[in-house]
mmCIF file of C-alpha atoms and ligand atoms in Angstrom:
data_model
loop_
_atom_site.group_PDB
_atom_site.id
_atom_site.type_symbol
_atom_site.label_atom_id
_atom_site.label_comp_id
_atom_site.label_asym_id
_atom_site.label_seq_id
_atom_site.Cartn_x
_atom_site.Cartn_y
_atom_site.Cartn_z
ATOM 1 C CA MET A 161 -23.355 7.868 -27.534
ATOM 2 C CA ASN A 162 -26.200 6.845 -25.180
ATOM 3 C CA ALA A 163 -26.485 9.322 -21.680
ATOM 4 C CA ARG A 164 -24.334 6.980 -19.095
ATOM 5 C CA THR A 165 -25.628 6.840 -15.869
ATOM 6 C CA PRO A 166 -23.560 9.545 -13.791
ATOM 7 C CA VAL A 167 -22.041 8.009 -10.416
ATOM 8 C CA ILE A 168 -20.444 9.956 -7.537
ATOM 9 C CA LEU A 169 -18.579 9.519 -4.524
ATOM 10 C CA VAL A 170 -16.689 11.670 -2.031
ATOM 11 C CA HIS A 171 -15.308 11.180 1.270
ATOM 12 C CA GLY A 172 -14.182 12.967 3.972
ATOM 13 C CA GLY A 173 -10.855 10.985 5.291
ATOM 14 C CA ALA A 174 -10.469 7.666 7.035
ATOM 15 C CA GLY A 175 -9.212 8.151 11.170
ATOM 16 C CA VAL A 176 -10.404 6.718 13.659
ATOM 17 C CA GLY A 177 -13.500 9.618 14.747
ATOM 18 C CA MET A 178 -16.749 9.103 14.414
ATOM 19 C CA MET A 179 -18.550 11.308 11.630
ATOM 20 C CA THR A 180 -20.793 13.699 13.523
ATOM 21 C CA ALA A 181 -24.335 14.545 11.964
ATOM 22 C CA ALA A 182 -23.279 17.703 10.639
ATOM 23 C CA GLN A 183 -20.020 16.175 8.726
ATOM 24 C CA ALA A 184 -22.640 13.791 7.019
ATOM 25 C CA SER A 185 -25.315 16.217 5.938
ATOM 26 C CA CYS A 186 -22.162 17.745 4.551
ATOM 27 C CA LEU A 187 -21.072 15.238 2.425
ATOM 28 C CA ARG A 188 -24.843 15.057 1.387
ATOM 29 C CA GLU A 189 -24.485 18.265 -0.142
ATOM 30 C CA ALA A 190 -21.583 17.880 -1.542
ATOM 31 C CA LEU A 191 -23.091 14.569 -3.084
ATOM 32 C CA ALA A 192 -25.751 16.521 -4.464
ATOM 33 C CA GLN A 193 -24.438 18.970 -5.839
ATOM 34 C CA GLY A 194 -21.997 16.960 -7.432
ATOM 35 C CA TYR A 195 -24.034 15.159 -8.618
ATOM 36 C CA ALA A 196 -26.591 18.166 -10.510
ATOM 37 C CA GLU A 197 -23.494 19.011 -11.912
ATOM 38 C CA LEU A 198 -23.046 15.925 -14.003
ATOM 39 C CA ARG A 199 -27.068 15.454 -14.558
ATOM 40 C CA ARG A 200 -26.776 19.144 -16.513
ATOM 41 C CA GLY A 201 -24.359 16.809 -18.715
ATOM 42 C CA ALA A 202 -21.015 18.951 -17.261
ATOM 43 C CA PRO A 203 -17.711 16.289 -17.222
ATOM 44 C CA ALA A 204 -16.028 15.040 -14.035
ATOM 45 C CA ILE A 205 -13.872 16.740 -13.374
ATOM 46 C CA ARG A 206 -16.176 19.488 -12.309
ATOM 47 C CA GLY A 207 -18.555 17.429 -10.699
ATOM 48 C CA VAL A 208 -15.617 16.491 -8.499
ATOM 49 C CA GLU A 209 -15.228 19.817 -8.280
ATOM 50 C CA THR A 210 -17.891 21.025 -7.140
ATOM 51 C CA ALA A 211 -18.574 18.663 -4.798
ATOM 52 C CA ILE A 212 -14.737 19.267 -2.937
ATOM 53 C CA ARG A 213 -15.574 22.819 -2.847
ATOM 54 C CA VAL A 214 -18.166 22.348 -0.586
ATOM 55 C CA LEU A 215 -16.174 20.443 1.461
ATOM 56 C CA GLU A 216 -12.984 22.252 1.843
ATOM 57 C CA GLY A 217 -15.802 25.991 2.396
ATOM 58 C CA SER A 218 -17.528 23.915 4.976
ATOM 59 C CA GLY A 219 -14.980 24.063 8.124
ATOM 60 C CA LEU A 220 -16.286 20.682 8.810
ATOM 61 C CA PHE A 221 -13.206 19.202 7.779
ATOM 62 C CA ASN A 222 -9.655 19.182 7.022
ATOM 63 C CA ALA A 223 -9.469 21.187 4.227
ATOM 64 C CA GLY A 224 -9.547 24.626 2.618
ATOM 65 C CA VAL A 225 -11.270 26.454 5.459
ATOM 66 C CA GLY A 226 -11.256 23.879 8.295
ATOM 67 C CA SER A 227 -7.630 23.218 7.897
ATOM 68 C CA VAL A 228 -5.309 21.917 10.335
ATOM 69 C CA LEU A 229 -2.307 23.970 11.321
ATOM 70 C CA GLN A 230 1.201 22.602 10.937
ATOM 71 C CA LEU A 231 4.092 22.795 13.943
ATOM 72 C CA ASP A 232 4.791 25.917 13.411
ATOM 73 C CA GLY A 233 1.303 27.326 13.472
ATOM 74 C CA GLY A 234 0.463 27.886 9.177
ATOM 75 C CA ARG A 235 -2.276 26.360 7.585
ATOM 76 C CA ARG A 236 -0.643 24.946 4.388
ATOM 77 C CA MET A 237 -3.104 23.143 2.413
ATOM 78 C CA ASP A 238 -2.561 20.531 -0.346
ATOM 79 C CA ALA A 239 -4.759 19.690 -3.718
ATOM 80 C CA SER A 240 -5.424 17.899 -6.824
ATOM 81 C CA LEU A 241 -6.575 16.292 -9.474
ATOM 82 C CA MET A 242 -7.211 14.584 -12.432
ATOM 83 C CA ASP A 243 -9.039 14.366 -15.197
ATOM 84 C CA GLY A 244 -8.995 10.023 -16.670
ATOM 85 C CA ARG A 245 -9.808 11.988 -20.231
ATOM 86 C CA ASP A 246 -6.441 12.771 -21.467
ATOM 87 C CA LEU A 247 -4.758 12.127 -18.796
ATOM 88 C CA ARG A 248 -4.607 16.046 -17.659
ATOM 89 C CA ALA A 249 -3.563 17.428 -13.754
ATOM 90 C CA GLY A 250 -3.969 19.786 -11.994
ATOM 91 C CA ALA A 251 -2.002 20.011 -8.212
ATOM 92 C CA VAL A 252 -0.801 23.129 -5.420
ATOM 93 C CA ALA A 253 0.826 21.417 -2.306
ATOM 94 C CA ALA A 254 1.254 24.049 0.751
ATOM 95 C CA VAL A 255 -0.261 26.680 -0.598
ATOM 96 C CA GLU A 256 -1.844 29.556 2.108
ATOM 97 C CA GLY A 257 -4.509 31.539 2.758
ATOM 98 C CA ILE A 258 -7.193 30.045 -0.271
ATOM 99 C CA ARG A 259 -10.429 29.555 1.190
ATOM 100 C CA TYR A 260 -10.672 26.815 -2.129
ATOM 101 C CA PRO A 261 -7.428 24.731 -2.714
ATOM 102 C CA ILE A 262 -9.682 22.175 -5.674
ATOM 103 C CA THR A 263 -9.611 25.287 -7.624
ATOM 104 C CA ALA A 264 -6.653 26.750 -7.552
ATOM 105 C CA ALA A 265 -5.465 22.955 -8.412
ATOM 106 C CA ARG A 266 -7.813 23.259 -11.399
ATOM 107 C CA HIS A 267 -6.366 26.579 -12.265
ATOM 108 C CA VAL A 268 -2.830 24.741 -12.652
ATOM 109 C CA MET A 269 -4.132 22.120 -15.128
ATOM 110 C CA ASP A 270 -6.059 24.616 -17.379
ATOM 111 C CA GLU A 271 -3.826 27.409 -17.439
ATOM 112 C CA THR A 272 0.013 26.047 -16.444
ATOM 113 C CA ASP A 273 1.891 23.804 -18.465
ATOM 114 C CA HIS A 274 2.710 22.561 -14.826
ATOM 115 C CA VAL A 275 1.349 19.891 -13.039
ATOM 116 C CA LEU A 276 2.354 20.670 -9.994
ATOM 117 C CA LEU A 277 2.617 23.995 -7.785
ATOM 118 C CA ALA A 278 4.139 24.495 -4.108
ATOM 119 C CA GLY A 279 4.747 27.182 -1.262
ATOM 120 C CA LYS A 280 4.288 30.629 -1.358
ATOM 121 C CA PRO A 281 3.896 31.181 -5.641
ATOM 122 C CA ALA A 282 1.256 28.517 -5.091
ATOM 123 C CA THR A 283 0.261 31.100 -2.761
ATOM 124 C CA ARG A 284 0.613 33.581 -5.853
ATOM 125 C CA PHE A 285 -0.630 32.182 -8.402
ATOM 126 C CA ALA A 286 -3.745 30.998 -6.627
ATOM 127 C CA ARG A 287 -4.413 35.223 -5.532
ATOM 128 C CA TYR A 288 -3.226 35.571 -9.500
ATOM 129 C CA CYS A 289 -6.486 33.304 -10.378
ATOM 130 C CA ARG A 290 -9.050 35.189 -7.533
ATOM 131 C CA ILE A 291 -9.497 32.401 -5.389
ATOM 132 C CA GLU A 292 -11.474 33.672 -2.221
ATOM 133 C CA ARG A 293 -9.453 34.464 0.915
ATOM 134 C CA GLN A 294 -9.868 32.947 4.097
ATOM 135 C CA ALA A 295 -8.095 34.705 7.278
ATOM 136 C CA PRO A 296 -4.661 33.518 8.237
ATOM 137 C CA PRO A 297 -5.247 31.536 11.697
ATOM 138 C CA THR A 298 -6.186 33.304 15.053
ATOM 139 C CA ALA A 299 -3.867 33.148 18.054
ATOM 140 C CA ALA A 300 -6.519 31.525 19.713
ATOM 141 C CA ALA A 301 -6.564 29.156 17.209
ATOM 142 C CA ARG A 302 -3.504 28.238 17.451
ATOM 143 C CA LYS A 303 -3.391 27.585 21.278
ATOM 144 C CA ALA A 304 -6.053 25.423 21.409
ATOM 145 C CA ALA A 305 -4.459 23.082 18.342
ATOM 146 C CA LEU A 306 -1.212 23.520 20.506
ATOM 147 C CA ALA A 307 -2.851 21.924 23.296
ATOM 148 C CA ASP A 308 -5.098 19.784 22.350
ATOM 149 C CA ALA A 309 -1.920 18.316 20.207
ATOM 150 C CA ARG A 310 0.802 18.250 23.025
ATOM 151 C CA THR A 311 0.286 15.002 25.186
ATOM 152 C CA LEU A 312 0.640 13.043 22.234
ATOM 153 C CA ALA A 313 3.080 14.835 20.782
ATOM 154 C CA PHE A 314 5.948 14.116 22.939
ATOM 155 C CA ALA A 315 6.146 10.582 21.379
ATOM 156 C CA SER A 316 6.431 12.102 17.966
ATOM 157 C CA LYS A 317 9.508 12.011 15.897
ATOM 158 C CA SER A 318 8.721 15.384 14.769
ATOM 159 C CA TRP A 319 7.805 17.036 17.775
ATOM 160 C CA SER A 320 11.625 16.195 19.265
ATOM 161 C CA LEU A 321 12.914 16.918 15.867
ATOM 162 C CA LEU A 322 11.174 20.689 16.235
ATOM 163 C CA GLN A 323 12.503 21.191 19.181
ATOM 164 C CA LYS A 324 15.703 21.020 17.784
ATOM 165 C CA MET A 325 14.888 23.483 15.381
ATOM 166 C CA PRO A 326 14.453 27.689 15.252
ATOM 167 C CA ARG A 327 11.221 28.777 16.258
ATOM 168 C CA ALA A 328 9.160 25.630 18.157
ATOM 169 C CA GLY A 329 5.475 25.881 17.200
ATOM 170 C CA ARG A 330 1.965 24.300 17.488
ATOM 171 C CA LEU A 331 0.242 21.049 16.201
ATOM 172 C CA GLN A 332 -2.724 18.741 15.697
ATOM 173 C CA ALA A 333 -3.177 15.682 15.190
ATOM 174 C CA ALA A 334 -5.904 15.209 12.076
ATOM 175 C CA CYS A 335 -7.544 13.033 9.668
ATOM 176 C CA GLU A 336 -10.733 14.402 8.301
ATOM 177 C CA THR A 337 -9.213 14.644 4.673
ATOM 178 C CA VAL A 338 -11.902 15.637 1.738
ATOM 179 C CA GLY A 339 -11.952 13.875 -1.757
ATOM 180 C CA ALA A 340 -13.907 12.577 -4.582
ATOM 181 C CA VAL A 341 -14.421 10.797 -7.941
ATOM 182 C CA ALA A 342 -17.036 11.102 -10.742
ATOM 183 C CA LEU A 343 -18.156 9.276 -13.684
ATOM 184 C CA ASP A 344 -19.516 11.125 -15.871
ATOM 185 C CA GLN A 345 -22.740 11.319 -19.293
ATOM 186 C CA ALA A 346 -20.369 11.153 -21.460
ATOM 187 C CA GLY A 347 -18.473 7.839 -19.207
ATOM 188 C CA ASN A 348 -15.475 10.175 -18.461
ATOM 189 C CA SER A 349 -13.462 9.762 -14.562
ATOM 190 C CA ALA A 350 -12.033 12.566 -12.682
ATOM 191 C CA ALA A 351 -10.289 11.728 -9.331
ATOM 192 C CA GLY A 352 -10.025 14.869 -6.904
ATOM 193 C CA ALA A 353 -8.363 15.147 -3.036
ATOM 194 C CA SER A 354 -7.589 18.353 -0.994
ATOM 195 C CA THR A 355 -5.980 18.249 3.371
ATOM 196 C CA GLY A 356 -4.673 20.439 5.635
ATOM 197 C CA GLY A 357 -2.003 17.019 5.923
ATOM 198 C CA ALA A 358 -1.593 14.806 8.536
ATOM 199 C CA GLY A 359 -1.130 15.314 12.599
ATOM 200 C CA LEU A 360 2.059 16.475 13.671
ATOM 201 C CA MET A 361 3.205 17.390 10.898
ATOM 202 C CA LEU A 362 7.174 19.322 10.464
ATOM 203 C CA PRO A 363 6.592 22.827 8.570
ATOM 204 C CA GLY A 364 6.732 22.482 5.149
ATOM 205 C CA ARG A 365 5.727 18.536 5.558
ATOM 206 C CA VAL A 366 4.382 17.570 1.655
ATOM 207 C CA GLY A 367 1.684 14.341 2.380
ATOM 208 C CA ASP A 368 0.480 12.178 -0.729
ATOM 209 C CA THR A 369 -2.892 14.479 -1.741
ATOM 210 C CA PRO A 370 -1.052 16.310 -4.102
ATOM 211 C CA GLN A 371 0.954 13.366 -5.296
ATOM 212 C CA ILE A 372 -0.673 12.700 -8.723
ATOM 213 C CA GLY A 373 -0.236 8.688 -8.504
ATOM 214 C CA SER A 374 -0.109 8.325 -4.681
ATOM 215 C CA GLY A 375 -3.145 10.724 -3.178
ATOM 216 C CA VAL A 376 -5.418 10.407 -7.018
ATOM 217 C CA TYR A 377 -5.084 9.061 -10.209
ATOM 218 C CA ALA A 378 -8.170 8.860 -12.817
ATOM 219 C CA ASP A 379 -8.051 6.855 -16.571
ATOM 220 C CA ASN A 380 -10.912 6.296 -18.261
ATOM 221 C CA GLU A 381 -9.427 3.340 -19.219
ATOM 222 C CA ALA A 382 -9.072 2.098 -15.974
ATOM 223 C CA GLY A 383 -10.531 3.860 -13.583
ATOM 224 C CA ALA A 384 -10.287 6.688 -10.850
ATOM 225 C CA VAL A 385 -8.788 6.481 -7.255
ATOM 226 C CA SER A 386 -9.087 8.940 -4.224
ATOM 227 C CA MET A 387 -6.777 8.573 -1.214
ATOM 228 C CA THR A 388 -7.101 9.241 2.732
ATOM 229 C CA GLY A 389 -4.769 7.755 5.428
ATOM 230 C CA ARG A 390 -1.240 8.542 6.410
ATOM 231 C CA GLY A 391 0.535 9.902 3.371
ATOM 232 C CA GLU A 392 4.337 8.813 3.631
ATOM 233 C CA GLY A 393 3.226 5.697 3.017
ATOM 234 C CA ILE A 394 0.659 5.433 1.015
ATOM 235 C CA ILE A 395 3.620 7.301 -1.353
ATOM 236 C CA ARG A 396 5.868 4.875 -0.394
ATOM 237 C CA VAL A 397 3.396 2.645 -2.403
ATOM 238 C CA ALA A 398 1.989 4.757 -5.107
ATOM 239 C CA VAL A 399 -1.070 3.384 -4.166
ATOM 240 C CA ALA A 400 -3.677 5.236 -6.483
ATOM 241 C CA LYS A 401 -1.699 3.910 -9.636
ATOM 242 C CA GLU A 402 -1.229 0.917 -8.127
ATOM 243 C CA ILE A 403 -5.447 0.349 -7.604
ATOM 244 C CA VAL A 404 -6.046 1.425 -10.966
ATOM 245 C CA ASP A 405 -3.616 -0.113 -12.931
ATOM 246 C CA ARG A 406 -5.056 -3.973 -11.290
ATOM 247 C CA MET A 407 -8.041 -3.189 -12.624
ATOM 248 C CA GLU A 408 -6.725 -2.135 -16.143
ATOM 249 C CA ALA A 409 -5.166 -5.080 -15.755
ATOM 250 C CA GLY A 410 -9.442 -7.008 -14.565
ATOM 251 C CA ALA A 411 -9.282 -6.693 -11.433
ATOM 252 C CA THR A 412 -12.729 -5.620 -9.836
ATOM 253 C CA PRO A 413 -12.536 -2.335 -7.944
ATOM 254 C CA ASN A 414 -13.029 -3.989 -4.339
ATOM 255 C CA ARG A 415 -10.765 -6.267 -5.286
ATOM 256 C CA ALA A 416 -7.862 -3.683 -6.290
ATOM 257 C CA LEU A 417 -8.697 -1.732 -3.131
ATOM 258 C CA GLN A 418 -8.283 -4.911 -0.710
ATOM 259 C CA CYS A 419 -4.933 -5.872 -2.218
ATOM 260 C CA VAL A 420 -3.350 -2.816 -2.077
ATOM 261 C CA LEU A 421 -4.642 -1.956 0.842
ATOM 262 C CA ARG A 422 -3.241 -5.272 2.758
ATOM 263 C CA LYS A 423 0.075 -4.591 0.582
ATOM 264 C CA LEU A 424 -0.003 -1.382 2.327
ATOM 265 C CA ALA A 425 -0.414 -3.122 5.922
ATOM 266 C CA ASP A 426 1.412 -6.073 4.982
ATOM 267 C CA ARG A 427 4.680 -3.732 3.918
ATOM 268 C CA ILE A 428 5.486 -0.488 5.785
ATOM 269 C CA HIS A 429 2.029 -1.305 8.100
ATOM 270 C CA GLY A 430 0.169 1.604 6.315
ATOM 271 C CA THR A 431 -3.173 2.677 6.729
ATOM 272 C CA ALA A 432 -5.879 4.031 4.410
ATOM 273 C CA GLY A 433 -9.147 4.832 2.533
ATOM 274 C CA ALA A 434 -9.806 4.672 -0.364
ATOM 275 C CA LEU A 435 -12.953 5.717 -3.022
ATOM 276 C CA VAL A 436 -12.427 3.537 -6.228
ATOM 277 C CA LEU A 437 -14.299 3.573 -9.211
ATOM 278 C CA ALA A 438 -14.824 1.714 -12.655
ATOM 279 C CA PRO A 439 -15.289 2.489 -16.642
ATOM 280 C CA ASN A 440 -18.290 0.891 -16.198
ATOM 281 C CA GLY A 441 -19.902 2.887 -12.817
ATOM 282 C CA ARG A 442 -18.728 -0.443 -10.738
ATOM 283 C CA PHE A 443 -17.420 1.093 -7.283
ATOM 284 C CA ALA A 444 -15.671 0.184 -4.382
ATOM 285 C CA ILE A 445 -15.481 2.154 -1.216
ATOM 286 C CA GLY A 446 -12.963 1.032 1.590
ATOM 287 C CA HIS A 447 -10.178 1.508 4.823
ATOM 288 C CA THR A 448 -7.966 0.210 7.322
ATOM 289 C CA THR A 449 -8.513 2.176 9.678
ATOM 290 C CA PRO A 450 -11.325 2.022 11.923
ATOM 291 C CA ARG A 451 -13.318 4.778 10.485
ATOM 292 C CA MET A 452 -13.606 5.998 7.299
ATOM 293 C CA ALA A 453 -16.334 9.117 6.691
ATOM 294 C CA ALA A 454 -17.425 8.352 2.839
ATOM 295 C CA GLY A 455 -20.641 8.321 0.386
ATOM 296 C CA HIS A 456 -22.196 7.661 -2.745
ATOM 297 C CA TRP A 457 -24.838 8.143 -5.438
ATOM 298 C CA THR A 458 -25.926 7.211 -8.270
ATOM 299 C CA GLY A 459 -29.360 10.115 -8.327
ATOM 300 C CA ASN A 460 -31.645 7.225 -6.865
ATOM 301 C CA GLY A 461 -32.958 8.047 -3.201
ATOM 302 C CA ARG A 462 -31.002 10.026 -1.124
ATOM 303 C CA PRO A 463 -27.250 10.332 -0.985
ATOM 304 C CA ILE A 464 -25.700 7.283 1.186
ATOM 305 C CA VAL A 465 -23.139 8.619 3.860
ATOM 306 C CA ALA A 466 -22.144 6.465 6.788
ATOM 307 C CA ASP A 467 -18.627 6.373 8.769
ATOM 308 C CA ARG A 468 -18.136 2.423 7.562
ATOM 309 C CA PHE A 469 -17.787 0.758 4.474
ATOM 310 C CA ARG A 470 -16.483 -3.342 4.641
HETATM 311 N N1 LIG B 648 -3.224 12.240 3.087
HETATM 312 C C1 LIG B 648 -3.174 13.232 3.705
HETATM 313 C C2 LIG B 648 -2.055 13.463 3.886
HETATM 314 O O1 LIG B 648 -1.200 12.857 4.943
HETATM 315 C C3 LIG B 648 -4.102 13.089 5.269
HETATM 316 C C4 LIG B 648 -5.490 11.634 5.369
HETATM 317 O O2 LIG B 648 -5.831 11.876 4.191
HETATM 318 O O3 LIG B 648 -6.367 11.999 6.406
HETATM 319 O O4 LIG B 648 -2.088 14.993 4.570
#
């Protein structure tokens, strides 16, 4: 079989904030490192994991080292990835104290009979896999997070619920989840995502990111998708799988993406952003939030990164 030109797309979250110069350069670095793997002949899943590790380790996004805190001051992270060759998938939810949740998700896929591990046992599994540790949030970080979020918090259902629960803590607004999709030289696709979660989260809240079919999906025969945006809406529409299903039925990446984002908005007033990649290498990046930090590269020129795609 002739080698195909690899393709890789990454995102650094959909929301309202403008991308910083540091974030733009980190997204370019993630594209470059992920693409280098694909050019060496590595499978798409490896390119996706490599790119996401760059973003998780940077501290510039709401994933891995930069993850936001939940209302009790805990830093609980979610990640997943899926291999389009054989529909294998791995995920972790509410994992703590590690730098690279995406690698924990890969170990779940490769070394267990399961798809998703959650909470303290997932953290223990990550430790067993010797994933690099990260220190718990400092008292100063917890204080700063609460101060930033307090204004927003009073209007939120989570805040008033938390007041009635023991041990009220802190909260933080967030977007800047990270993700990637890729197509390798053999035509295999993969998708992944990693996050510290959304703003104003009750302790224990898990979003779409570790849920296969909601936050990510990949199937060599139909395409690959990585989502970002408020997980509560993305889960209810099972957005990633619906976009892939529409491509399987013949829609282009852009058409599938636009239809499902419109459905999310019309049915439940949800907003989101997505990376969408078809088996033939065509792709789309789109969002219904004001901005989405993302980029793509097919190996020519420099990686393209922007914070608006229409
Ligand atoms: N989807 C993530 C979540 O709900 C947040 C985000 O993408 O900004 O946990």
